[in-house]
Amino acid sequence: MSDHVDGPRSIGEPAADVTDLFAFTSPENPARTVLAMCVFPSAGEHAVFSNVIDHSIVVRRVSVAGVGSAAKFQPADNEIRFSFRFEVLKRDAAGKAVQRGVCKLPGGRELSLTVNDEKVESTPEGDVRVFAGLRSDPFYLAWDVGRLKKLPNLLQHDNVLCIVAELDTRRVLDPAKGSLFGVIAETTPIPQPSGHLGYPVRRIDWVGRPEQTNMRFNNPAMEGIDDFTRPVEPQTPFAIRRRCSRCSCSA
């Protein structure tokens, strides 16, 4: 699912902008599931992950509750969270600048990784592998809708920073207890000591439904509409508090 440049917070801090979220069965091994989130739209060739942000992919088992217009997905309380945190750049033995990070796995285990290292880090048990690094993200945007005029493809050479967790489906998700899952990705500031002024930002960006905010809530064609993206970003995924009065969809 896609959710690029979808609100004031993520636009103001592109490194925290969650652009895409993917969840699929591994094409190499049907017994494993792949979860991937991307941040930083139009990342440059030498882009690095922010060291003041937690990047998380969160899975919860869900069930279908209600019938008819009252039907909804009901998430369980327990979550399966993969949280990535990155360090500042450091020099390796050869003098090359590298960025390292840690993925905190469900249950509290930690797995160290080096950004852009394609050898991929794995747990000793082999149930989880992780990767983080720059990836190509081409997109086709080459038209002017108002004038029906062709333009050069503005996003042909786009990149993003991507975070991937590949996991043993049976051992990590335990689908025997229920095989329907919901997944979200979010970026949140690393907790800091309490200050005397202002309020801490709870969440910079998150995605759980495709193109929900940047296409449905921030549409310039809907003249005079309120910007719903500002109150949506800090809300808690899996526990949305209200419904959008304009389109009756979950905000």
mmCIF file of C-alpha atoms in Angstrom:
data_model
loop_
_atom_site.group_PDB
_atom_site.id
_atom_site.type_symbol
_atom_site.label_atom_id
_atom_site.label_comp_id
_atom_site.label_asym_id
_atom_site.label_seq_id
_atom_site.Cartn_x
_atom_site.Cartn_y
_atom_site.Cartn_z
ATOM 1 C CA MET A 1 0.000 0.000 0.000
ATOM 2 C CA SER A 2 1.158 3.522 -0.747
ATOM 3 C CA ASP A 3 0.913 6.708 1.301
ATOM 4 C CA HIS A 4 3.516 9.211 0.063
ATOM 5 C CA VAL A 5 3.738 12.841 1.267
ATOM 6 C CA ASP A 6 0.442 12.604 3.110
ATOM 7 C CA GLY A 7 0.506 15.325 5.764
ATOM 8 C CA PRO A 8 2.297 18.298 7.328
ATOM 9 C CA ARG A 9 4.468 16.274 9.707
ATOM 10 C CA SER A 10 5.758 13.801 7.132
ATOM 11 C CA ILE A 11 6.237 16.489 4.489
ATOM 12 C CA GLY A 12 8.208 18.544 6.998
ATOM 13 C CA GLU A 13 10.419 15.551 7.856
ATOM 14 C CA PRO A 14 10.785 13.418 4.693
ATOM 15 C CA ALA A 15 13.086 10.923 6.455
ATOM 16 C CA ALA A 16 10.061 9.960 8.583
ATOM 17 C CA ASP A 17 7.564 9.846 5.700
ATOM 18 C CA VAL A 18 6.251 6.271 5.384
ATOM 19 C CA THR A 19 5.821 5.918 1.635
ATOM 20 C CA ASP A 20 4.912 2.241 1.227
ATOM 21 C CA LEU A 21 4.039 -0.875 3.203
ATOM 22 C CA PHE A 22 4.211 -4.419 1.862
ATOM 23 C CA ALA A 23 3.207 -7.801 3.317
ATOM 24 C CA PHE A 24 3.452 -10.950 1.214
ATOM 25 C CA THR A 25 4.475 -14.578 1.153
ATOM 26 C CA SER A 26 8.131 -15.006 0.244
ATOM 27 C CA PRO A 27 8.493 -16.064 -3.415
ATOM 28 C CA GLU A 28 11.569 -18.077 -2.386
ATOM 29 C CA ASN A 29 9.898 -19.964 0.461
ATOM 30 C CA PRO A 30 6.099 -20.149 0.955
ATOM 31 C CA ALA A 31 6.662 -20.951 4.632
ATOM 32 C CA ARG A 32 7.999 -17.427 5.255
ATOM 33 C CA THR A 33 6.336 -14.005 5.287
ATOM 34 C CA VAL A 34 7.958 -10.752 4.168
ATOM 35 C CA LEU A 35 7.115 -7.392 5.771
ATOM 36 C CA ALA A 36 8.607 -4.224 4.298
ATOM 37 C CA MET A 37 8.196 -0.514 4.920
ATOM 38 C CA CYS A 38 9.741 2.338 2.945
ATOM 39 C CA VAL A 39 10.491 5.887 4.052
ATOM 40 C CA PHE A 40 12.047 9.033 2.586
ATOM 41 C CA PRO A 41 10.426 9.641 -0.835
ATOM 42 C CA SER A 42 12.903 10.705 -3.529
ATOM 43 C CA ALA A 43 15.815 9.739 -1.293
ATOM 44 C CA GLY A 44 19.189 10.689 -2.669
ATOM 45 C CA GLU A 45 21.905 8.232 -3.583
ATOM 46 C CA HIS A 46 23.658 8.767 -0.256
ATOM 47 C CA ALA A 47 20.559 9.064 1.963
ATOM 48 C CA VAL A 48 20.702 7.556 5.457
ATOM 49 C CA PHE A 49 18.083 6.674 8.042
ATOM 50 C CA SER A 50 17.275 9.185 10.760
ATOM 51 C CA ASN A 51 18.912 8.390 14.095
ATOM 52 C CA VAL A 52 16.157 10.109 16.128
ATOM 53 C CA ILE A 53 13.228 8.062 14.834
ATOM 54 C CA ASP A 54 11.890 4.600 15.625
ATOM 55 C CA HIS A 55 10.728 2.788 12.489
ATOM 56 C CA SER A 56 8.214 0.036 13.252
ATOM 57 C CA ILE A 57 6.243 -2.640 11.447
ATOM 58 C CA VAL A 58 3.447 -3.966 13.626
ATOM 59 C CA VAL A 59 1.250 -7.019 13.102
ATOM 60 C CA ARG A 60 -1.889 -7.931 15.022
ATOM 61 C CA ARG A 61 -4.201 -10.881 14.600
ATOM 62 C CA VAL A 62 -7.656 -9.652 13.533
ATOM 63 C CA SER A 63 -11.130 -11.133 13.315
ATOM 64 C CA VAL A 64 -14.271 -10.075 11.476
ATOM 65 C CA ALA A 65 -16.810 -8.585 13.867
ATOM 66 C CA GLY A 66 -20.358 -7.427 13.147
ATOM 67 C CA VAL A 67 -22.498 -7.867 10.039
ATOM 68 C CA GLY A 68 -23.717 -5.641 7.222
ATOM 69 C CA SER A 69 -22.776 -1.969 7.539
ATOM 70 C CA ALA A 70 -21.510 -2.661 11.069
ATOM 71 C CA ALA A 71 -18.945 -5.227 9.898
ATOM 72 C CA LYS A 72 -15.359 -4.405 10.779
ATOM 73 C CA PHE A 73 -11.966 -5.932 11.459
ATOM 74 C CA GLN A 74 -11.434 -6.321 15.183
ATOM 75 C CA PRO A 75 -7.723 -6.373 16.145
ATOM 76 C CA ALA A 76 -6.426 -8.383 19.080
ATOM 77 C CA ASP A 77 -4.588 -6.574 21.861
ATOM 78 C CA ASN A 78 -1.325 -8.486 21.468
ATOM 79 C CA GLU A 79 1.007 -7.125 18.825
ATOM 80 C CA ILE A 80 3.988 -8.505 16.952
ATOM 81 C CA ARG A 81 6.340 -5.539 16.590
ATOM 82 C CA PHE A 82 9.566 -5.146 14.626
ATOM 83 C CA SER A 83 11.174 -1.847 15.659
ATOM 84 C CA PHE A 84 14.272 -0.481 13.910
ATOM 85 C CA ARG A 85 16.554 2.196 15.373
ATOM 86 C CA PHE A 86 19.623 3.554 13.591
ATOM 87 C CA GLU A 87 22.887 5.142 14.723
ATOM 88 C CA VAL A 88 24.803 8.119 13.344
ATOM 89 C CA LEU A 89 27.342 7.444 10.601
ATOM 90 C CA LYS A 90 30.652 5.927 11.656
ATOM 91 C CA ARG A 91 33.862 4.968 9.849
ATOM 92 C CA ASP A 92 34.698 1.316 9.337
ATOM 93 C CA ALA A 93 38.235 -0.114 9.353
ATOM 94 C CA ALA A 94 38.737 1.008 5.751
ATOM 95 C CA GLY A 95 37.593 4.548 6.516
ATOM 96 C CA LYS A 96 34.260 4.179 4.722
ATOM 97 C CA ALA A 97 31.217 5.865 6.273
ATOM 98 C CA VAL A 98 28.654 3.247 7.344
ATOM 99 C CA GLN A 99 25.424 3.301 9.288
ATOM 100 C CA ARG A 100 24.459 0.552 11.684
ATOM 101 C CA GLY A 101 21.227 -0.168 13.476
ATOM 102 C CA VAL A 102 19.312 -2.589 15.637
ATOM 103 C CA CYS A 103 16.014 -4.338 15.065
ATOM 104 C CA LYS A 104 14.127 -5.129 18.250
ATOM 105 C CA LEU A 105 12.173 -8.309 17.578
ATOM 106 C CA PRO A 106 8.957 -9.557 19.150
ATOM 107 C CA GLY A 107 9.737 -10.908 22.599
ATOM 108 C CA GLY A 108 12.626 -8.502 23.168
ATOM 109 C CA ARG A 109 15.410 -10.132 21.142
ATOM 110 C CA GLU A 110 17.678 -7.764 19.207
ATOM 111 C CA LEU A 111 19.310 -8.211 15.815
ATOM 112 C CA SER A 112 22.116 -5.886 14.684
ATOM 113 C CA LEU A 113 22.409 -4.846 11.044
ATOM 114 C CA THR A 114 24.460 -2.644 8.735
ATOM 115 C CA VAL A 115 22.600 -0.399 6.296
ATOM 116 C CA ASN A 116 22.908 -1.476 2.639
ATOM 117 C CA ASP A 117 24.546 -4.782 3.569
ATOM 118 C CA GLU A 118 22.858 -7.270 1.226
ATOM 119 C CA LYS A 119 24.216 -10.315 3.074
ATOM 120 C CA VAL A 120 21.204 -9.849 5.410
ATOM 121 C CA GLU A 121 21.334 -10.469 9.155
ATOM 122 C CA SER A 122 19.557 -13.488 10.650
ATOM 123 C CA THR A 123 18.764 -14.658 14.181
ATOM 124 C CA PRO A 124 20.665 -17.733 15.417
ATOM 125 C CA GLU A 125 17.363 -19.637 15.328
ATOM 126 C CA GLY A 126 16.827 -18.614 11.709
ATOM 127 C CA ASP A 127 13.251 -17.485 12.323
ATOM 128 C CA VAL A 128 13.829 -13.828 11.322
ATOM 129 C CA ARG A 129 16.041 -12.069 8.775
ATOM 130 C CA VAL A 130 16.284 -8.280 8.402
ATOM 131 C CA PHE A 131 17.592 -5.762 5.883
ATOM 132 C CA ALA A 132 17.688 -1.973 5.695
ATOM 133 C CA GLY A 133 18.970 0.140 2.829
ATOM 134 C CA LEU A 134 18.448 2.215 -0.303
ATOM 135 C CA ARG A 135 16.199 0.775 -2.993
ATOM 136 C CA SER A 136 14.918 1.950 -6.371
ATOM 137 C CA ASP A 137 11.334 3.238 -6.303
ATOM 138 C CA PRO A 138 10.389 4.299 -9.848
ATOM 139 C CA PHE A 139 6.872 5.554 -10.417
ATOM 140 C CA TYR A 140 5.046 6.885 -13.468
ATOM 141 C CA LEU A 141 4.036 10.517 -13.104
ATOM 142 C CA ALA A 142 4.127 12.122 -16.530
ATOM 143 C CA TRP A 143 0.875 13.873 -17.208
ATOM 144 C CA ASP A 144 -0.948 17.121 -16.552
ATOM 145 C CA VAL A 145 -4.513 16.102 -15.787
ATOM 146 C CA GLY A 146 -5.887 19.618 -16.159
ATOM 147 C CA ARG A 147 -4.514 20.053 -19.687
ATOM 148 C CA LEU A 148 -4.245 16.367 -20.681
ATOM 149 C CA LYS A 149 -0.648 17.045 -21.637
ATOM 150 C CA LYS A 150 2.236 14.584 -21.547
ATOM 151 C CA LEU A 151 5.265 15.476 -19.462
ATOM 152 C CA PRO A 152 8.642 13.840 -18.737
ATOM 153 C CA ASN A 153 8.348 11.149 -16.069
ATOM 154 C CA LEU A 154 9.211 13.115 -12.944
ATOM 155 C CA LEU A 155 9.682 10.024 -10.742
ATOM 156 C CA GLN A 156 11.512 7.692 -13.082
ATOM 157 C CA HIS A 157 14.696 7.523 -11.001
ATOM 158 C CA ASP A 158 13.208 7.814 -7.518
ATOM 159 C CA ASN A 159 14.697 5.975 -4.541
ATOM 160 C CA VAL A 160 13.474 5.174 -1.043
ATOM 161 C CA LEU A 161 14.992 3.800 2.140
ATOM 162 C CA CYS A 162 13.561 0.343 2.772
ATOM 163 C CA ILE A 163 13.296 -1.809 5.909
ATOM 164 C CA VAL A 164 12.537 -5.522 5.522
ATOM 165 C CA ALA A 165 11.778 -8.295 7.989
ATOM 166 C CA GLU A 166 11.423 -11.837 6.663
ATOM 167 C CA LEU A 167 10.045 -14.306 9.174
ATOM 168 C CA ASP A 168 9.091 -17.912 9.650
ATOM 169 C CA THR A 169 5.305 -17.667 9.387
ATOM 170 C CA ARG A 170 4.461 -20.598 11.646
ATOM 171 C CA ARG A 171 6.993 -19.816 14.371
ATOM 172 C CA VAL A 172 6.452 -16.062 14.541
ATOM 173 C CA LEU A 173 2.800 -15.542 13.575
ATOM 174 C CA ASP A 174 1.367 -18.907 14.712
ATOM 175 C CA PRO A 175 -1.507 -18.882 12.165
ATOM 176 C CA ALA A 176 -3.047 -21.951 13.841
ATOM 177 C CA LYS A 177 -4.508 -19.475 16.367
ATOM 178 C CA GLY A 178 -6.068 -17.416 13.562
ATOM 179 C CA SER A 179 -4.814 -16.789 10.054
ATOM 180 C CA LEU A 180 -6.130 -13.247 9.446
ATOM 181 C CA PHE A 181 -3.716 -10.421 10.272
ATOM 182 C CA GLY A 182 -3.551 -6.652 10.062
ATOM 183 C CA VAL A 183 -0.282 -4.809 9.554
ATOM 184 C CA ILE A 184 0.737 -1.162 9.907
ATOM 185 C CA ALA A 185 3.990 0.785 9.672
ATOM 186 C CA GLU A 186 4.799 3.878 11.698
ATOM 187 C CA THR A 187 7.548 6.358 12.476
ATOM 188 C CA THR A 188 7.718 7.833 15.977
ATOM 189 C CA PRO A 189 10.267 10.065 17.701
ATOM 190 C CA ILE A 190 12.688 8.250 19.986
ATOM 191 C CA PRO A 191 11.477 8.996 23.544
ATOM 192 C CA GLN A 192 13.272 11.910 25.150
ATOM 193 C CA PRO A 193 13.352 13.176 28.767
ATOM 194 C CA SER A 194 10.332 15.272 29.649
ATOM 195 C CA GLY A 195 10.719 18.988 29.072
ATOM 196 C CA HIS A 196 9.031 22.009 30.560
ATOM 197 C CA LEU A 197 7.614 23.375 27.304
ATOM 198 C CA GLY A 198 5.374 21.869 24.647
ATOM 199 C CA TYR A 199 4.133 18.344 24.192
ATOM 200 C CA PRO A 200 5.999 15.355 22.751
ATOM 201 C CA VAL A 201 4.992 14.275 19.258
ATOM 202 C CA ARG A 202 3.380 10.865 19.610
ATOM 203 C CA ARG A 203 3.675 9.829 15.992
ATOM 204 C CA ILE A 204 5.083 11.405 12.848
ATOM 205 C CA ASP A 205 3.527 9.176 10.217
ATOM 206 C CA TRP A 206 1.806 5.836 9.815
ATOM 207 C CA VAL A 207 0.100 3.828 7.121
ATOM 208 C CA GLY A 208 -2.439 1.055 7.428
ATOM 209 C CA ARG A 209 -4.782 1.718 4.504
ATOM 210 C CA PRO A 210 -3.586 2.506 0.965
ATOM 211 C CA GLU A 211 -3.655 6.140 -0.184
ATOM 212 C CA GLN A 212 -6.057 6.989 2.653
ATOM 213 C CA THR A 213 -4.714 10.388 3.586
ATOM 214 C CA ASN A 214 -2.911 11.828 0.582
ATOM 215 C CA MET A 215 -5.602 10.822 -1.936
ATOM 216 C CA ARG A 216 -8.846 10.996 0.053
ATOM 217 C CA PHE A 217 -8.219 13.648 2.696
ATOM 218 C CA ASN A 218 -5.733 15.984 1.030
ATOM 219 C CA ASN A 219 -7.332 16.337 -2.396
ATOM 220 C CA PRO A 220 -6.986 19.847 -3.897
ATOM 221 C CA ALA A 221 -9.987 19.155 -6.145
ATOM 222 C CA MET A 222 -12.189 19.139 -3.032
ATOM 223 C CA GLU A 223 -12.217 22.892 -2.636
ATOM 224 C CA GLY A 224 -12.711 24.193 0.883
ATOM 225 C CA ILE A 225 -12.356 20.794 2.558
ATOM 226 C CA ASP A 226 -10.623 20.578 5.914
ATOM 227 C CA ASP A 227 -7.162 19.052 6.035
ATOM 228 C CA PHE A 228 -7.845 15.748 7.818
ATOM 229 C CA THR A 229 -4.216 14.636 7.675
ATOM 230 C CA ARG A 230 -3.179 16.733 10.671
ATOM 231 C CA PRO A 231 -5.425 14.950 13.227
ATOM 232 C CA VAL A 232 -4.949 11.554 11.559
ATOM 233 C CA GLU A 233 -1.162 11.293 11.927
ATOM 234 C CA PRO A 234 -1.020 11.224 15.764
ATOM 235 C CA GLN A 235 -3.883 8.745 16.105
ATOM 236 C CA THR A 236 -3.167 5.233 17.289
ATOM 237 C CA PRO A 237 -3.177 2.550 14.582
ATOM 238 C CA PHE A 238 -5.545 -0.349 15.310
ATOM 239 C CA ALA A 239 -7.547 1.982 17.606
ATOM 240 C CA ILE A 240 -8.963 4.761 15.435
ATOM 241 C CA ARG A 241 -11.145 6.998 17.580
ATOM 242 C CA ARG A 242 -13.479 8.614 15.058
ATOM 243 C CA ARG A 243 -14.922 8.430 11.581
ATOM 244 C CA CYS A 244 -14.592 11.009 8.839
ATOM 245 C CA SER A 245 -17.913 12.865 8.565
ATOM 246 C CA ARG A 246 -17.323 13.785 4.924
ATOM 247 C CA CYS A 247 -16.855 10.315 3.463
ATOM 248 C CA SER A 248 -17.806 7.961 6.345
ATOM 249 C CA CYS A 249 -14.478 6.141 6.163
ATOM 250 C CA SER A 250 -12.260 5.409 9.138
ATOM 251 C CA ALA A 251 -9.860 8.329 9.542
#
